[in-house]
Amino acid sequence: MFGAALKRLQNRWKSYRHRFVPWVVLNLSKNEKTLRQVSERSEDKLVPDEEVSRSLLRLFGVLLRSQVAPHAELRAHQTRLLGQETSEEAPRGGVSVCADEHDVMLRSLGFCLDRKPSSLPLAGTGVFVTKGRVPKGTTVAMYPGTVYQFYEPILLQSIRNPFVFRCIDGVLIDGNDRGLSKMVFKSCSGRDRMGPFMMSDSSWLTSRPQNPLAVGQYVNNCSYEAPANVCYQEYDVPDKFPVQLRQYLPNVNYSHDAQRPVRCVVLVSLRDIEAGEELLSNYYTIVH
């Protein structure tokens, strides 16, 4: 009986370690092919922030236009409120109404993602390209969650939580979609709004996020046998990001601070990725 319990514990750990940051750090020297070394935030950029913004604006714009019913009148009113800002910043184009978020993603970005059992042994859930093709240098996913500064309380939320991502500057993103982490995100998301506009998207906490990129917390770390095809890149949402499209951002600051930009972490493709492949990330380590 003890042996069976130990076996279950070992299997649980083997699944957990694929996202457990301390285990990754302690095993860096054993598997250097899984690492990408950076010395400061600017060096984590595989593509410019402007390119990340363009990709997000393109997808979010199509998502907004696809939600024509039953809220068409409200959307039109919101667009009129924004006036000139909308015409300059929001993406344009005659994209037709799409059936669902995955169809929107395929039409606007050329690929679809889905969560399925990972191809890595005992790694739990993974993220796969199910349709289309991802070119090199594409923003392929986002890491959702509550954003904590290094001095903000996250101890209780972090207990038995394999979804806490640490940025280069010590900022933490809690991408857990259950328990206390879920409650904290929903509370912060409900707090931050600008008139009729939501400033973040909490649908990633469900099985069907309206922003189909918001599955990055389920992307597993690569292994020696299965090298990375995506990497993390930090992205602070610029002030000029259209207000009406912020409702699709899957991140929110733990403390309300209108002066602090929202930190997002995106995953960018290191090479062309074909349909059927699982997304596998490498974890960057800071060198001084």
Short mmCIF file of C-alpha atoms in Angstrom, two decimals:
data_model
loop_
_atom_site.label_atom_id
_atom_site.label_comp_id
_atom_site.label_asym_id
_atom_site.label_seq_id
_atom_site.Cartn_x
_atom_site.Cartn_y
_atom_site.Cartn_z
CA MET A 1 0.00 0.00 0.00
CA PHE A 2 2.89 2.33 0.86
CA GLY A 3 4.51 1.47 -2.46
CA ALA A 4 1.36 2.39 -4.39
CA ALA A 5 1.09 5.72 -2.57
CA LEU A 6 4.76 6.47 -3.29
CA LYS A 7 4.24 5.63 -6.95
CA ARG A 8 1.30 8.05 -7.17
CA LEU A 9 3.38 10.76 -5.50
CA GLN A 10 6.26 10.20 -7.92
CA ASN A 11 3.92 10.39 -10.93
CA ARG A 12 2.36 13.58 -9.56
CA TRP A 13 5.79 15.16 -9.16
CA LYS A 14 6.91 14.17 -12.64
CA SER A 15 3.85 15.95 -14.03
CA TYR A 16 4.26 18.94 -11.71
CA ARG A 17 7.94 19.51 -12.46
CA HIS A 18 7.29 20.40 -16.11
CA ARG A 19 6.01 23.78 -14.89
CA PHE A 20 7.65 24.05 -11.46
CA VAL A 21 10.15 26.91 -11.75
CA PRO A 22 12.50 25.90 -8.85
CA TRP A 23 12.95 22.42 -10.35
CA VAL A 24 13.80 23.94 -13.71
CA VAL A 25 16.36 26.26 -12.11
CA LEU A 26 18.00 23.47 -10.08
CA ASN A 27 18.36 21.31 -13.18
CA LEU A 28 19.72 23.95 -15.57
CA SER A 29 23.22 22.48 -15.75
CA LYS A 30 21.84 19.05 -16.53
CA ASN A 31 19.93 20.17 -19.60
CA GLU A 32 21.43 23.31 -21.11
CA LYS A 33 19.71 22.71 -24.45
CA THR A 34 16.43 23.74 -22.78
CA LEU A 35 17.77 27.18 -21.78
CA ARG A 36 17.94 30.63 -23.32
CA GLN A 37 20.28 32.97 -21.46
CA VAL A 38 19.48 36.67 -21.12
CA SER A 39 21.04 39.38 -18.97
CA GLU A 40 18.22 41.96 -19.08
CA ARG A 41 14.63 42.35 -20.25
CA SER A 42 15.55 43.89 -23.59
CA GLU A 43 17.43 40.73 -24.55
CA ASP A 44 14.37 38.49 -24.24
CA LYS A 45 12.84 40.07 -27.35
CA LEU A 46 12.76 37.68 -30.28
CA VAL A 47 10.52 40.12 -32.14
CA PRO A 48 9.89 43.84 -31.42
CA ASP A 49 7.05 44.81 -29.09
CA GLU A 50 5.46 46.63 -32.01
CA GLU A 51 5.10 43.34 -33.86
CA VAL A 52 3.50 41.72 -30.80
CA SER A 53 1.07 44.65 -30.62
CA ARG A 54 0.16 44.27 -34.30
CA SER A 55 -0.61 40.57 -33.86
CA LEU A 56 -2.78 41.18 -30.80
CA LEU A 57 -4.59 44.11 -32.41
CA ARG A 58 -5.34 42.03 -35.49
CA LEU A 59 -6.81 39.14 -33.49
CA PHE A 60 -8.65 41.29 -30.95
CA GLY A 61 -10.13 43.45 -33.68
CA VAL A 62 -11.58 40.41 -35.44
CA LEU A 63 -12.87 39.06 -32.11
CA LEU A 64 -14.64 42.35 -31.47
CA ARG A 65 -16.22 42.44 -34.92
CA SER A 66 -17.31 38.80 -34.62
CA GLN A 67 -19.39 39.56 -31.55
CA VAL A 68 -22.08 41.42 -33.47
CA ALA A 69 -25.03 39.68 -31.82
CA PRO A 70 -26.68 40.09 -29.44
CA HIS A 71 -24.63 43.17 -28.48
CA ALA A 72 -24.40 45.02 -31.79
CA GLU A 73 -26.01 48.20 -30.48
CA LEU A 74 -23.72 48.32 -27.43
CA ARG A 75 -20.60 47.75 -29.58
CA ALA A 76 -21.64 50.54 -31.93
CA HIS A 77 -22.19 52.88 -29.00
CA GLN A 78 -18.77 52.02 -27.55
CA THR A 79 -17.10 52.60 -30.90
CA ARG A 80 -18.77 56.02 -31.23
CA LEU A 81 -17.51 56.93 -27.75
CA LEU A 82 -13.94 56.23 -28.82
CA GLY A 83 -14.21 58.40 -31.93
CA GLN A 84 -10.91 59.11 -33.68
CA GLU A 85 -8.89 56.72 -31.47
CA THR A 86 -10.77 53.75 -32.85
CA SER A 87 -10.26 54.73 -36.47
CA GLU A 88 -6.51 55.10 -35.96
CA GLU A 89 -5.68 52.18 -33.68
CA ALA A 90 -8.22 49.44 -34.18
CA PRO A 91 -7.52 46.96 -36.98
CA ARG A 92 -9.49 47.32 -40.17
CA GLY A 93 -10.66 44.90 -42.80
CA GLY A 94 -13.76 43.16 -44.09
CA VAL A 95 -13.49 39.96 -42.07
CA SER A 96 -16.81 38.15 -41.95
CA VAL A 97 -18.50 37.01 -38.75
CA CYS A 98 -16.89 33.76 -37.56
CA ALA A 99 -18.46 30.76 -35.90
CA ASP A 100 -16.27 30.71 -32.78
CA GLU A 101 -12.98 31.91 -31.32
CA HIS A 102 -10.95 29.19 -33.01
CA ASP A 103 -12.39 30.11 -36.39
CA VAL A 104 -11.54 33.74 -35.68
CA MET A 105 -7.99 32.71 -34.81
CA LEU A 106 -7.58 30.68 -38.00
CA ARG A 107 -8.88 33.52 -40.17
CA SER A 108 -6.84 36.28 -38.56
CA LEU A 109 -3.59 34.51 -37.60
CA GLY A 110 -3.58 31.43 -39.82
CA PHE A 111 -3.54 28.76 -37.10
CA CYS A 112 -5.56 27.30 -34.23
CA LEU A 113 -4.52 26.08 -30.78
CA ASP A 114 -6.12 23.56 -28.46
CA ARG A 115 -5.37 22.01 -25.08
CA LYS A 116 -4.87 18.23 -25.15
CA PRO A 117 -2.89 15.59 -23.25
CA SER A 118 0.80 16.35 -23.66
CA SER A 119 3.11 14.24 -25.80
CA LEU A 120 5.67 14.35 -22.95
CA PRO A 121 5.47 11.47 -20.47
CA LEU A 122 3.40 12.38 -17.39
CA ALA A 123 3.30 16.06 -18.34
CA GLY A 124 -0.46 16.42 -18.07
CA THR A 125 -2.12 18.95 -20.35
CA GLY A 126 -0.26 20.52 -23.26
CA VAL A 127 -1.01 23.00 -26.05
CA PHE A 128 -1.05 21.90 -29.70
CA VAL A 129 -1.35 23.58 -33.08
CA THR A 130 -4.46 21.88 -34.44
CA LYS A 131 -4.94 23.73 -37.72
CA GLY A 132 -2.88 25.87 -40.05
CA ARG A 133 0.78 26.75 -39.68
CA VAL A 134 2.72 29.05 -37.35
CA PRO A 135 5.56 30.95 -39.07
CA LYS A 136 8.76 31.70 -37.20
CA GLY A 137 8.57 34.85 -35.09
CA THR A 138 4.79 34.67 -34.55
CA THR A 139 3.04 35.54 -31.30
CA VAL A 140 1.51 32.12 -30.75
CA ALA A 141 0.12 32.28 -27.18
CA MET A 142 -0.22 34.45 -24.07
CA TYR A 143 0.46 33.57 -20.43
CA PRO A 144 -2.69 34.68 -18.56
CA GLY A 145 -3.01 35.54 -14.89
CA THR A 146 -2.73 38.06 -12.08
CA VAL A 147 0.42 40.19 -12.18
CA TYR A 148 2.27 40.67 -8.87
CA GLN A 149 5.14 43.02 -8.16
CA PHE A 150 7.97 41.42 -6.16
CA TYR A 151 6.75 43.09 -2.93
CA GLU A 152 3.08 42.05 -3.23
CA PRO A 153 1.62 39.07 -1.31
CA ILE A 154 1.43 35.82 -3.26
CA LEU A 155 2.42 33.22 -0.66
CA LEU A 156 -1.02 31.67 -0.17
CA GLN A 157 -1.76 31.65 -3.90
CA SER A 158 1.60 30.00 -4.66
CA ILE A 159 1.12 26.94 -2.41
CA ARG A 160 1.02 23.80 -4.60
CA ASN A 161 0.73 26.09 -7.61
CA PRO A 162 2.83 25.11 -10.67
CA PHE A 163 1.54 28.05 -12.73
CA VAL A 164 3.49 30.95 -11.18
CA PHE A 165 5.74 32.51 -13.83
CA ARG A 166 8.70 34.65 -12.80
CA CYS A 167 9.72 37.50 -15.11
CA ILE A 168 13.31 38.72 -15.46
CA ASP A 169 12.71 41.69 -13.15
CA GLY A 170 11.04 39.63 -10.42
CA VAL A 171 7.44 40.33 -11.44
CA LEU A 172 5.27 37.21 -10.98
CA ILE A 173 2.27 36.08 -13.02
CA ASP A 174 -0.11 33.60 -11.43
CA GLY A 175 -1.67 31.60 -14.27
CA ASN A 176 -3.62 29.15 -12.11
CA ASP A 177 -7.26 28.95 -13.22
CA ARG A 178 -8.54 27.35 -10.00
CA GLY A 179 -8.98 27.96 -6.29
CA LEU A 180 -7.74 31.14 -4.61
CA SER A 181 -5.86 32.25 -7.74
CA LYS A 182 -9.10 32.20 -9.72
CA MET A 183 -10.92 34.21 -7.05
CA VAL A 184 -8.16 36.84 -6.93
CA PHE A 185 -8.13 37.32 -10.71
CA LYS A 186 -11.91 37.68 -10.96
CA SER A 187 -11.91 40.21 -8.12
CA CYS A 188 -9.15 42.33 -9.69
CA SER A 189 -10.71 42.07 -13.14
CA GLY A 190 -14.08 43.25 -11.83
CA ARG A 191 -12.40 46.17 -10.06
CA ASP A 192 -10.63 47.57 -13.13
CA ARG A 193 -12.87 49.05 -15.77
CA MET A 194 -13.22 52.32 -17.62
CA GLY A 195 -16.86 53.26 -17.95
CA PRO A 196 -18.49 50.54 -20.07
CA PHE A 197 -15.15 48.95 -20.94
CA MET A 198 -13.61 45.99 -19.17
CA MET A 199 -9.83 46.22 -18.95
CA SER A 200 -9.18 42.46 -18.88
CA ASP A 201 -10.66 39.12 -19.84
CA SER A 202 -11.55 36.50 -17.22
CA SER A 203 -12.89 33.91 -19.68
CA TRP A 204 -9.46 32.17 -19.69
CA LEU A 205 -10.56 30.79 -16.31
CA THR A 206 -13.09 28.65 -18.18
CA SER A 207 -12.67 25.79 -20.63
CA ARG A 208 -13.37 28.16 -23.53
CA PRO A 209 -11.48 31.47 -23.38
CA GLN A 210 -12.80 34.13 -25.75
CA ASN A 211 -9.16 35.05 -26.44
CA PRO A 212 -7.88 31.76 -27.93
CA LEU A 213 -4.25 32.77 -27.30
CA ALA A 214 -4.78 32.70 -23.52
CA VAL A 215 -3.56 29.13 -22.98
CA GLY A 216 0.15 29.81 -22.46
CA GLN A 217 0.17 28.55 -18.88
CA TYR A 218 -0.40 25.04 -20.23
CA VAL A 219 2.62 25.12 -22.54
CA ASN A 220 5.10 22.60 -21.13
CA ASN A 221 8.84 23.05 -20.79
CA CYS A 222 10.82 21.23 -23.46
CA SER A 223 12.96 18.19 -22.78
CA TYR A 224 16.35 17.07 -24.08
CA GLU A 225 14.60 14.78 -26.55
CA ALA A 226 11.91 17.31 -27.54
CA PRO A 227 13.52 20.76 -28.07
CA ALA A 228 11.67 24.04 -27.70
CA ASN A 229 9.74 25.57 -30.58
CA VAL A 230 8.51 28.65 -28.66
CA CYS A 231 10.07 31.03 -26.14
CA TYR A 232 8.76 33.49 -23.57
CA GLN A 233 8.85 37.22 -24.21
CA GLU A 234 7.78 39.92 -21.77
CA TYR A 235 5.48 42.61 -23.11
CA ASP A 236 4.14 45.69 -21.32
CA VAL A 237 0.85 46.82 -22.85
CA PRO A 238 1.44 50.32 -24.31
CA ASP A 239 -0.72 53.28 -23.27
CA LYS A 240 -2.01 53.66 -26.84
CA PHE A 241 -3.47 50.14 -26.90
CA PRO A 242 -7.16 50.72 -27.81
CA VAL A 243 -9.47 50.79 -24.80
CA GLN A 244 -12.18 48.72 -26.50
CA LEU A 245 -9.70 45.89 -27.19
CA ARG A 246 -8.30 45.63 -23.66
CA GLN A 247 -11.25 43.41 -22.76
CA TYR A 248 -9.33 40.54 -24.42
CA LEU A 249 -6.14 40.95 -22.37
CA PRO A 250 -5.88 37.94 -20.01
CA ASN A 251 -3.76 39.78 -17.42
CA VAL A 252 -4.57 42.17 -14.60
CA ASN A 253 -2.46 43.91 -11.97
CA TYR A 254 -2.96 42.70 -8.41
CA SER A 255 -2.89 46.27 -7.09
CA HIS A 256 -4.74 49.00 -8.90
CA ASP A 257 -2.26 51.47 -10.32
CA ALA A 258 -3.34 53.51 -13.32
CA GLN A 259 0.26 54.58 -13.96
CA ARG A 260 1.68 51.04 -14.19
CA PRO A 261 1.31 49.23 -17.53
CA VAL A 262 -0.09 45.72 -17.47
CA ARG A 263 2.65 43.12 -17.86
CA CYS A 264 1.92 40.35 -20.32
CA VAL A 265 4.09 37.41 -21.29
CA VAL A 266 3.68 36.08 -24.81
CA LEU A 267 5.15 32.99 -26.41
CA VAL A 268 6.86 33.53 -29.76
CA SER A 269 7.66 30.76 -32.23
CA LEU A 270 11.36 29.91 -32.64
CA ARG A 271 10.73 28.17 -35.96
CA ASP A 272 7.88 27.26 -38.30
CA ILE A 273 5.39 25.03 -36.45
CA GLU A 274 3.06 22.70 -38.32
CA ALA A 275 -0.40 21.40 -37.41
CA GLY A 276 -0.21 18.49 -34.98
CA GLU A 277 2.90 19.76 -33.13
CA GLU A 278 2.87 20.50 -29.43
CA LEU A 279 4.16 23.87 -28.24
CA LEU A 280 7.24 23.41 -26.02
CA SER A 281 9.02 26.30 -24.35
CA ASN A 282 12.53 26.90 -23.11
CA TYR A 283 12.99 28.73 -19.85
CA TYR A 284 15.31 31.71 -19.83
CA THR A 285 17.94 32.07 -17.15
CA ILE A 286 19.42 35.40 -16.09
CA VAL A 287 23.19 35.76 -16.47
CA HIS A 288 25.16 38.63 -14.92
#
